[in-house]
Short mmCIF file of C-alpha atoms in Angstrom, two decimals:
data_model
loop_
_atom_site.label_atom_id
_atom_site.label_comp_id
_atom_site.label_asym_id
_atom_site.label_seq_id
_atom_site.Cartn_x
_atom_site.Cartn_y
_atom_site.Cartn_z
CA MET A 63 -51.06 69.64 -24.44
CA LEU A 64 -53.10 70.24 -21.50
CA GLN A 65 -53.33 67.77 -20.02
CA THR A 66 -49.40 67.48 -19.85
CA ILE A 67 -49.30 71.42 -18.03
CA ALA A 68 -51.84 70.03 -15.77
CA THR A 69 -50.05 66.47 -15.19
CA THR A 70 -46.71 68.90 -14.55
CA LEU A 71 -48.31 71.07 -12.36
CA TRP A 72 -49.89 68.71 -10.13
CA GLN A 73 -46.58 66.88 -9.82
CA THR A 74 -44.75 70.56 -8.80
CA ILE A 75 -47.41 71.34 -6.49
CA LEU A 76 -47.44 67.38 -4.90
CA TYR A 77 -43.53 67.06 -4.33
CA LEU A 78 -42.64 71.07 -3.86
CA ILE A 79 -46.07 71.92 -1.12
CA ILE A 80 -48.16 69.12 -0.56
CA ILE A 81 -46.29 66.71 0.94
CA PRO A 82 -43.96 69.01 2.78
CA GLY A 83 -46.69 70.78 3.53
CA ILE A 84 -48.75 67.95 5.52
CA LEU A 85 -44.81 66.97 7.26
CA GLY A 86 -44.15 70.17 8.42
CA THR A 87 -47.50 70.63 9.72
CA GLY A 88 -47.21 68.04 11.63
CA LEU A 89 -43.86 68.78 12.77
CA VAL A 90 -45.19 72.65 13.53
CA LEU A 91 -48.27 71.11 15.91
CA ILE A 92 -46.45 67.95 18.02
CA ASN A 93 -43.34 70.13 18.41
CA ARG A 94 -45.16 73.50 19.49
CA ASN A 95 -47.24 70.75 21.70
CA SER A 96 -43.88 69.38 23.13
CA LYS A 97 -42.43 72.29 23.70
CA GLY A 98 -45.69 73.48 25.66
CA GLN A 99 -45.12 70.49 28.07
CA VAL A 100 -41.28 71.09 28.36
CA VAL A 101 -42.07 75.03 30.00
CA ASN A 102 -44.70 73.50 32.34
CA TYR A 103 -42.96 70.50 33.46
CA PHE A 104 -39.43 72.20 33.84
CA GLY A 105 -40.35 76.01 33.26
CA PHE A 106 -39.90 78.72 30.84
CA ARG A 107 -35.73 78.59 30.63
CA ALA A 108 -36.07 74.61 29.77
CA GLN A 109 -36.87 74.91 26.09
CA ILE A 110 -33.86 76.85 25.56
CA PHE A 111 -31.30 74.04 26.78
CA GLY A 112 -33.43 71.26 25.39
CA GLY A 113 -34.16 73.18 21.77
CA TRP A 114 -30.89 75.65 21.80
CA LEU A 115 -29.14 74.06 18.33
CA GLY A 116 -32.57 74.06 16.77
CA ILE A 117 -33.32 77.63 17.34
CA ILE A 118 -30.00 79.21 16.05
CA ILE A 119 -31.11 76.84 12.75
CA HIS A 120 -34.45 78.37 13.13
CA GLU A 121 -33.17 82.17 12.78
CA THR A 122 -30.13 81.33 10.62
CA SER A 123 -32.52 79.94 8.08
CA HIS A 124 -34.80 82.88 8.18
CA LEU A 125 -31.57 84.82 8.30
CA LEU A 126 -30.10 83.58 5.18
CA MET A 127 -33.52 83.08 3.51
CA ALA A 128 -33.70 86.93 3.72
CA ILE A 129 -30.70 87.95 2.22
CA ILE A 130 -31.15 85.37 -0.45
CA PHE A 131 -34.26 87.47 -1.87
CA GLY A 132 -32.74 90.79 -1.51
CA HIS A 133 -34.81 91.89 1.52
CA HIS A 134 -32.12 94.34 3.88
CA ILE A 135 -31.83 92.92 7.35
CA THR A 136 -32.07 95.54 9.79
CA SER A 137 -31.52 93.22 13.31
CA PHE A 138 -30.81 89.82 14.14
CA ARG A 139 -29.80 87.12 17.15
CA LEU A 140 -29.95 83.65 16.19
CA LEU A 141 -29.83 82.65 19.83
CA ARG A 142 -31.31 85.13 22.94
CA SER A 143 -32.68 84.57 26.51
CA PRO A 144 -35.64 86.39 27.58
CA ARG A 145 -35.25 88.94 29.89
CA ARG A 146 -36.00 87.60 33.43
CA ASN A 147 -37.91 90.69 34.70
CA ASP A 148 -40.47 91.47 31.23
CA PRO A 149 -43.30 88.85 31.45
CA THR A 150 -44.24 89.91 27.85
CA ASP A 151 -40.76 89.03 26.37
CA ASN A 152 -41.21 85.32 24.89
CA SER A 153 -38.39 85.75 21.91
CA LEU A 154 -35.62 83.38 22.07
CA GLY A 155 -34.20 84.33 18.45
CA TYR A 156 -35.39 86.80 16.27
CA VAL A 157 -34.40 88.39 12.78
CA ASN A 158 -36.30 91.94 11.62
CA HIS A 159 -35.98 92.87 7.78
CA THR A 160 -37.77 94.72 5.47
CA TRP A 161 -38.55 94.72 1.69
CA ASN A 162 -40.31 96.09 -1.32
CA GLN A 163 -43.56 95.26 -1.42
CA HIS A 164 -43.40 96.37 -5.10
CA ASN A 165 -40.54 93.77 -5.80
CA PHE A 166 -42.18 90.24 -6.99
CA TYR A 167 -38.66 88.84 -6.20
CA GLN A 168 -38.40 89.83 -2.69
CA GLN A 169 -42.86 89.52 -1.96
CA THR A 170 -42.55 86.04 -3.17
CA GLY A 171 -39.55 85.45 -1.46
CA ASN A 172 -41.91 85.90 1.83
CA VAL A 173 -42.93 82.06 1.43
CA LEU A 174 -39.69 80.73 1.63
CA ILE A 175 -38.74 83.30 4.63
CA GLY A 176 -41.45 82.46 6.91
CA ILE A 177 -41.36 78.53 5.95
CA SER A 178 -37.38 78.61 5.90
CA PRO A 179 -37.12 77.01 9.73
CA ILE A 180 -38.94 73.61 8.30
CA ILE A 181 -36.33 73.57 5.55
CA GLY A 182 -33.27 74.63 7.24
CA ASN A 183 -33.70 72.44 10.45
CA THR A 184 -34.95 69.66 7.83
CA ILE A 185 -31.71 69.62 6.19
CA ALA A 186 -29.95 69.74 9.15
CA ILE A 187 -31.63 66.33 10.13
CA TYR A 188 -30.86 64.86 6.43
CA PHE A 189 -27.27 65.32 6.92
CA ILE A 190 -27.16 64.86 10.86
CA THR A 191 -29.04 61.57 10.16
CA LYS A 192 -26.18 60.94 6.23
CA TRP A 193 -23.30 60.95 8.85
CA LEU A 194 -24.45 58.80 11.71
CA LEU A 195 -26.89 56.45 9.97
CA PRO A 196 -25.41 56.61 6.37
CA ALA A 197 -27.46 53.16 6.05
CA THR A 198 -30.75 53.46 7.28
CA LEU A 199 -31.27 56.82 5.28
CA THR A 200 -30.28 54.89 2.18
CA SER A 201 -32.68 52.66 2.91
CA TRP A 202 -35.67 54.96 3.46
CA GLN A 203 -34.69 56.95 0.26
CA ASP A 204 -34.81 53.24 -1.09
CA LEU A 205 -38.90 52.93 0.11
CA LEU A 206 -39.44 56.04 -1.16
CA THR A 207 -37.95 56.03 -4.59
CA ASN A 208 -38.19 52.40 -5.48
CA HIS A 209 -40.80 50.86 -3.02
CA GLU A 210 -37.73 48.41 -1.79
CA PHE A 211 -36.82 48.14 2.15
CA ILE A 212 -34.20 47.11 4.36
CA SER A 213 -35.24 46.87 8.08
CA PRO A 214 -33.16 49.90 9.80
CA MET A 215 -33.33 47.78 12.70
CA LEU A 216 -31.04 45.43 11.17
CA ILE A 217 -28.96 48.14 10.56
CA SER A 218 -26.40 49.10 12.59
CA PRO A 219 -25.08 52.90 13.17
CA THR A 220 -21.88 53.71 12.05
CA TYR A 221 -20.70 55.00 15.49
CA GLY A 222 -22.83 52.00 17.47
CA PHE A 223 -24.77 52.68 20.27
CA LEU A 224 -23.35 56.23 21.12
CA GLY A 225 -23.94 57.25 17.33
CA PHE A 226 -27.27 56.12 17.79
CA LEU A 227 -28.00 58.08 20.70
CA LEU A 228 -26.38 61.17 19.64
CA TRP A 229 -28.42 61.03 16.55
CA VAL A 230 -31.54 61.13 19.12
CA LEU A 231 -30.45 63.58 20.97
CA LEU A 232 -29.46 66.18 18.18
CA VAL A 233 -32.76 65.17 16.20
CA ILE A 234 -34.66 65.93 19.43
CA ASN A 235 -32.90 69.50 20.05
CA ILE A 236 -33.07 70.50 16.87
CA CYS A 237 -37.26 69.37 17.27
CA LEU A 238 -38.05 71.22 20.13
CA GLY A 239 -36.20 74.29 19.25
CA GLY A 240 -36.59 74.39 15.21
CA PHE A 241 -40.03 73.45 14.36
CA ASP A 242 -42.20 75.81 16.06
CA LEU A 243 -43.43 78.61 13.14
CA SER A 244 -44.81 81.37 15.03
CA SER A 245 -47.40 82.97 13.81
CA ALA A 246 -45.17 86.26 12.55
CA ASP A 247 -43.70 83.83 10.63
CA LEU A 248 -46.99 82.37 9.05
CA LYS A 249 -47.90 85.66 8.20
CA ASN A 250 -45.11 86.65 6.68
CA SER A 251 -45.20 83.61 4.41
CA ALA A 252 -48.82 84.47 3.24
CA LEU A 253 -47.90 87.67 1.97
CA GLY A 254 -45.90 86.05 -1.13
CA LEU A 255 -48.01 82.93 -1.36
CA ILE A 256 -49.79 84.35 -4.37
CA SER A 257 -46.65 85.48 -6.37
CA LEU A 258 -45.48 81.97 -5.25
CA ALA A 259 -48.23 80.52 -6.76
CA VAL A 260 -48.27 82.23 -9.88
CA PHE A 261 -44.19 81.22 -10.18
CA ILE A 262 -44.89 77.71 -9.90
CA ILE A 263 -47.65 78.17 -12.30
CA ILE A 264 -45.50 79.97 -15.10
CA ILE A 265 -42.70 77.34 -14.55
CA ALA A 266 -45.03 74.52 -15.26
CA VAL A 267 -46.18 75.59 -18.26
CA LEU A 268 -42.66 77.08 -19.85
CA VAL A 269 -41.29 73.51 -18.92
CA SER A 270 -44.37 71.32 -20.47
CA LEU A 271 -44.16 73.88 -23.69
CA ALA A 272 -40.37 73.04 -23.98
CA SER A 273 -41.30 69.28 -23.50
CA TRP A 274 -38.97 69.19 -20.48
CA ASN A 275 -41.49 67.97 -18.04
CA SER A 276 -39.81 64.83 -17.97
CA SER A 277 -36.66 65.69 -16.76
CA MET A 278 -37.93 68.32 -14.80
CA VAL A 279 -40.22 66.06 -12.42
CA SER A 280 -36.96 63.57 -12.23
CA GLY A 281 -34.98 66.49 -11.03
CA LEU A 282 -37.68 66.97 -8.70
CA GLN A 283 -37.94 63.89 -7.20
CA SER A 284 -34.16 63.44 -6.74
CA VAL A 285 -34.12 66.54 -5.03
CA MET A 286 -36.93 65.84 -2.60
CA ILE A 287 -37.34 62.62 -2.10
CA PRO A 288 -34.25 63.02 0.69
CA PHE A 289 -35.69 66.09 1.75
CA ILE A 290 -39.29 64.14 2.64
CA THR A 291 -37.29 61.59 4.35
CA ALA A 292 -35.30 63.72 6.61
CA MET A 293 -38.71 64.99 7.42
CA LEU A 294 -40.47 61.54 8.14
CA PHE A 295 -37.15 61.02 10.70
CA ALA A 296 -38.18 63.97 12.05
CA LEU A 297 -41.67 63.63 12.40
CA LEU A 298 -41.50 60.03 13.90
CA ILE A 299 -38.84 61.74 17.03
CA ALA A 300 -40.84 64.07 17.15
CA ILE A 301 -44.57 61.99 17.75
CA ILE A 302 -41.90 59.67 20.56
CA THR A 303 -40.78 62.65 22.25
CA ASN A 304 -44.12 64.02 22.37
CA LEU A 305 -45.32 61.11 23.96
CA VAL A 306 -42.12 60.86 26.18
CA LEU A 307 -43.13 63.60 27.91
CA ARG A 308 -46.75 63.04 27.83
CA LEU A 309 -46.03 60.40 30.19
CA ILE A 310 -42.97 61.90 32.10
CA GLY A 311 -46.37 64.46 32.81
CA HIS A 312 -48.64 61.78 34.53
CA PHE A 313 -45.45 61.50 37.40
CA LEU A 314 -44.94 65.05 38.14
#
């Protein structure tokens, strides 16, 4: 029984925390660097034009997750232009909220509220890819699930080259504006980390005791494989974008 609990706990942590955590960290670091390059090369406001969709999804993700976990929303702006006469004003959007620190549910929610932009932007990229590059998405999901792979280079986008170009532009916009977690986001997540860890352990134990571990792991994989696939797409585009920006920097 202890081995079953340990296996269930490991697989839960692997699919819910470790893999998304590694990919998410890569996305945050690479896109933060890319956004810095955009600001250095083209000015502070260039990040708004280059990442407005990602910014809106970023703040909307905070807002929706805060509502789901019962936090009180005091104010929010999904997209804003910083005041020109205030050099300390760097905010492109915000969600201010309060919560009961003695409420386990609300406290645990802080983890997901803090990292919700990664979740929201990844979901957006998944559906954009499902719309514009469905065959490629299926190919990558088969690779992760069944280790069977059809080269995406041999698959035509649903709407031809223009559809592929639109996909690239949308994903770049989302990556530049949406994946850069602020220090406030990370601090907010840390507040509920212990509560989330306790919750995951309890669920793993209960599922193992009820002999539902196989069903739970299968269900977890079916949900997380598409999510991880979208993160891989985002990471690939983020790396290429960063390299292109570095190349541009050599000529400026």
